[in-house]
mmCIF file of N, CA and C in Angstrom:
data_model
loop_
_atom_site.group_PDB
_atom_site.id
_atom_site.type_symbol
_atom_site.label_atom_id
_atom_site.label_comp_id
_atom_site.label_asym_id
_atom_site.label_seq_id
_atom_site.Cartn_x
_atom_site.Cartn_y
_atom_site.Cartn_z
ATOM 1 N N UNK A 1 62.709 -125.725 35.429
ATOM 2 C CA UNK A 1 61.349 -125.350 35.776
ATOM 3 C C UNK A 1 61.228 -125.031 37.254
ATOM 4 N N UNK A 2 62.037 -125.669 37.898
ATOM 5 C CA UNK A 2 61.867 -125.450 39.502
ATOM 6 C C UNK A 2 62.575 -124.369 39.712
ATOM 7 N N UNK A 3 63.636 -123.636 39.313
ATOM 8 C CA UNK A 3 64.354 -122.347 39.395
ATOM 9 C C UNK A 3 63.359 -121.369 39.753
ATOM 10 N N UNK A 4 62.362 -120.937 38.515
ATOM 11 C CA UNK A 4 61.385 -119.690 38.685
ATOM 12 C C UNK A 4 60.368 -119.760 39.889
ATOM 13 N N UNK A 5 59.804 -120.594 40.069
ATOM 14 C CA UNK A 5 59.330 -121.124 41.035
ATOM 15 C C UNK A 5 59.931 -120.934 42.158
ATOM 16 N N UNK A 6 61.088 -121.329 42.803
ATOM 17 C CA UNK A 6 61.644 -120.795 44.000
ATOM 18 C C UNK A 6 62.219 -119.812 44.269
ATOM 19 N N UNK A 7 62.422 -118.668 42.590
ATOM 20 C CA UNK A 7 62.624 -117.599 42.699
ATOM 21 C C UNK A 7 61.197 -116.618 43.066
ATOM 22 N N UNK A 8 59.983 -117.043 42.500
ATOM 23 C CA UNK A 8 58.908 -116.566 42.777
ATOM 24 C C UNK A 8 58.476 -116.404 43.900
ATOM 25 N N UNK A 9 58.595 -117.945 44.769
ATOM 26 C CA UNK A 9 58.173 -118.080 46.260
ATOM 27 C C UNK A 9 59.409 -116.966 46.935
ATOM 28 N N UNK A 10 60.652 -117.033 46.702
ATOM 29 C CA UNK A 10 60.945 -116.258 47.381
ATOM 30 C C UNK A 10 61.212 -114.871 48.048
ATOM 31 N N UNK A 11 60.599 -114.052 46.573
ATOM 32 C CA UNK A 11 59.966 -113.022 46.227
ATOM 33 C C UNK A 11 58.917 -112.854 47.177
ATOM 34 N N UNK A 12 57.874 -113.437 46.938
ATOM 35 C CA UNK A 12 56.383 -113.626 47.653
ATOM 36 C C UNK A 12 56.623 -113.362 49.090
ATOM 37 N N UNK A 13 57.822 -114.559 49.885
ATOM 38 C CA UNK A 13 58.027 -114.353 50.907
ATOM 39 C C UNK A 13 58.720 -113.002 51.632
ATOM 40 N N UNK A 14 59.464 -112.513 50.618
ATOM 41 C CA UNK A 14 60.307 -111.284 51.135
ATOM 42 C C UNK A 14 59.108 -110.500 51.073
ATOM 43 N N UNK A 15 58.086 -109.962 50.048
ATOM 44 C CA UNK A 15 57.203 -109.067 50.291
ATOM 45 C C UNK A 15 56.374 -108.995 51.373
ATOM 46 N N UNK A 16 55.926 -110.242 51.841
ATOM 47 C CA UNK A 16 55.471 -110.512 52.772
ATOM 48 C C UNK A 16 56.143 -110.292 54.363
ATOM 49 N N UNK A 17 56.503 -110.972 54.351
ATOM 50 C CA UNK A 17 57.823 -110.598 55.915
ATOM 51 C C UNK A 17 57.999 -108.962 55.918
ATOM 52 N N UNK A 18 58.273 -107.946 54.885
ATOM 53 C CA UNK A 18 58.593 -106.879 54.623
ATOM 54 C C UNK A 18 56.555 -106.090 55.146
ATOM 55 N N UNK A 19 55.789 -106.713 54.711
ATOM 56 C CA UNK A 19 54.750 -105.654 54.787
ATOM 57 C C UNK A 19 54.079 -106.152 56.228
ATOM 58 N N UNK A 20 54.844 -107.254 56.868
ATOM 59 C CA UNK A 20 54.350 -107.341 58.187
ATOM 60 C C UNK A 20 54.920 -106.695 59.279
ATOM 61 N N UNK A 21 56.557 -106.862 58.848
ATOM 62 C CA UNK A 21 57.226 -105.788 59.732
ATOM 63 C C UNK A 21 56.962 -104.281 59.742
ATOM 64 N N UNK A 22 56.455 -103.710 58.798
ATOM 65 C CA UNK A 22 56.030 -102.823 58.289
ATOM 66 C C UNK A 22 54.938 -102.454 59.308
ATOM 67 N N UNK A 23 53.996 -103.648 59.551
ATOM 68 C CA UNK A 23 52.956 -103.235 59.739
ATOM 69 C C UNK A 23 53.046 -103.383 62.000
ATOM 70 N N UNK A 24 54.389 -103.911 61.940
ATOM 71 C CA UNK A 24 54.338 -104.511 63.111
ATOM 72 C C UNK A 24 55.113 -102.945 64.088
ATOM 73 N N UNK A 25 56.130 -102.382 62.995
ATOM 74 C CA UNK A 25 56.754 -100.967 63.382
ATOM 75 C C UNK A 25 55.413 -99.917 63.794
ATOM 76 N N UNK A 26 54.580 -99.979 62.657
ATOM 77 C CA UNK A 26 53.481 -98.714 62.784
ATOM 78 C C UNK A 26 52.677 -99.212 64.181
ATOM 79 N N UNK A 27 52.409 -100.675 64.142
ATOM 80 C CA UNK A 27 51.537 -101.019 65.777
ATOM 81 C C UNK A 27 52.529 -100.195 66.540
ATOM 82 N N UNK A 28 53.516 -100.568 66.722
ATOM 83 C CA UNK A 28 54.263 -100.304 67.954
ATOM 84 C C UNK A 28 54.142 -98.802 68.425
ATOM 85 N N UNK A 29 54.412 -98.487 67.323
ATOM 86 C CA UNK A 29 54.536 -96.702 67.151
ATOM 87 C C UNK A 29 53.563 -96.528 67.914
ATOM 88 N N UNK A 30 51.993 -96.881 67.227
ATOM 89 C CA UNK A 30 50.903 -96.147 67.956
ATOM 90 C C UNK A 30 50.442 -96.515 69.510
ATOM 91 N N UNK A 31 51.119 -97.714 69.783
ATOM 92 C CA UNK A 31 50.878 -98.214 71.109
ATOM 93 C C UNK A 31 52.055 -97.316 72.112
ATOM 94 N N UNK A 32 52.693 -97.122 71.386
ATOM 95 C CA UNK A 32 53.504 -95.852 72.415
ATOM 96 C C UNK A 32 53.020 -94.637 72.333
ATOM 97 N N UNK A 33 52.457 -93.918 71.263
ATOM 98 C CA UNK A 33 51.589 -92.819 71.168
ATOM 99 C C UNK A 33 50.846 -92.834 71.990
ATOM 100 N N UNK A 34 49.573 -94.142 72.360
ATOM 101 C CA UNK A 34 48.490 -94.553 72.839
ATOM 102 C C UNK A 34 48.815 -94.189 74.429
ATOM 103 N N UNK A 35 50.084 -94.945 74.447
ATOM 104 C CA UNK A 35 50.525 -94.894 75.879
ATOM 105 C C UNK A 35 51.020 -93.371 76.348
ATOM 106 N N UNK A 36 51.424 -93.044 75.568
ATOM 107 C CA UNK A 36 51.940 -91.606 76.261
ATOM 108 C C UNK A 36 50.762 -90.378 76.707
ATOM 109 N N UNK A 37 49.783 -90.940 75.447
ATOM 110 C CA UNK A 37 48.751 -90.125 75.538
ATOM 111 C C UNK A 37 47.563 -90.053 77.106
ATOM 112 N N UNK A 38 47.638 -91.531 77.425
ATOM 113 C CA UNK A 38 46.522 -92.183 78.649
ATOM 114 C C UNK A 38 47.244 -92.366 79.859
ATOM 115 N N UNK A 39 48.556 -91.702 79.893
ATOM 116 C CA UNK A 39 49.566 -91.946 80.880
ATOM 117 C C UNK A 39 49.105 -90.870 81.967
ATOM 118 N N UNK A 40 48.601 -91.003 83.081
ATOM 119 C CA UNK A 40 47.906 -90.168 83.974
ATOM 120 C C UNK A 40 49.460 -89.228 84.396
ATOM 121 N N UNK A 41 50.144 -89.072 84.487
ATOM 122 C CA UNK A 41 51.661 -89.211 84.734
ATOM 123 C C UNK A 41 52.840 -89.199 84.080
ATOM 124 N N UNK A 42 52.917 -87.853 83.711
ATOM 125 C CA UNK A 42 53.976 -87.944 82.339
ATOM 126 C C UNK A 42 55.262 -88.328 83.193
ATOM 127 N N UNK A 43 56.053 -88.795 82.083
ATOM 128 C CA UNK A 43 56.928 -89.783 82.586
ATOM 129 C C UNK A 43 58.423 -88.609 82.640
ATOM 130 N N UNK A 44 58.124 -87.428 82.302
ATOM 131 C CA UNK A 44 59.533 -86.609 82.372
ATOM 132 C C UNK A 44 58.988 -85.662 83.567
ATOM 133 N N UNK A 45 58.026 -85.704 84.074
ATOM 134 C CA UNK A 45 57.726 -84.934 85.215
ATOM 135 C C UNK A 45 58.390 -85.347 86.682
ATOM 136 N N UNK A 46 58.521 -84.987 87.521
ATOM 137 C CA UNK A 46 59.491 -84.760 88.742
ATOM 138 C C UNK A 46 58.909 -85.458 89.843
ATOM 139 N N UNK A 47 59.425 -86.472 90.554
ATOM 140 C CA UNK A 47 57.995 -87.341 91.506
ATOM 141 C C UNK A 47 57.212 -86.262 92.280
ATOM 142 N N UNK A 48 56.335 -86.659 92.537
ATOM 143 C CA UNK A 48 55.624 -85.927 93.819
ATOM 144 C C UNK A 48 56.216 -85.938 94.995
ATOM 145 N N UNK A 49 56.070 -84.796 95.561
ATOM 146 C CA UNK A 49 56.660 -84.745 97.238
ATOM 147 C C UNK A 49 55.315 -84.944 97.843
ATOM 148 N N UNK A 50 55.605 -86.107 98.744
ATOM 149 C CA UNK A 50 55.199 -86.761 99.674
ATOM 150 C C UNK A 50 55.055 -86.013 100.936
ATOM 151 N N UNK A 51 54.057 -85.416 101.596
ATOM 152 C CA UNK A 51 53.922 -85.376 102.644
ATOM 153 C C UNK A 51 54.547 -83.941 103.511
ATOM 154 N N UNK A 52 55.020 -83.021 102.243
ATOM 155 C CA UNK A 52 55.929 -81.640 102.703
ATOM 156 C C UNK A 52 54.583 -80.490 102.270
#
């Protein structure tokens, strides 16, 4: 009786862990989107010359 049961929970848990990472990849994503977007200063652009 305890078999299905810890096969169940562990099911439960993999879905879980799986739809948080899931959900933790897409944050990230958009917080770098976010960032690239509000970046006064694109980051492949060439420094400023100072003072020439």
């Amino acid at each position: 009786m305890k078999a299905p049961l810890l096969i169940l929970l562990s099911a439960l848990v993999a879905v879980v862990t799986t739809v948080l990472v899931r959900q933790n990849r897409r944050a990230a994503a958009e917080a770098e989107l976010w960032a690239e977007a509000t970046d006064p200063l694109p980051r492949t652009s060439p420094p400023a010359d100072r003072g020439r």
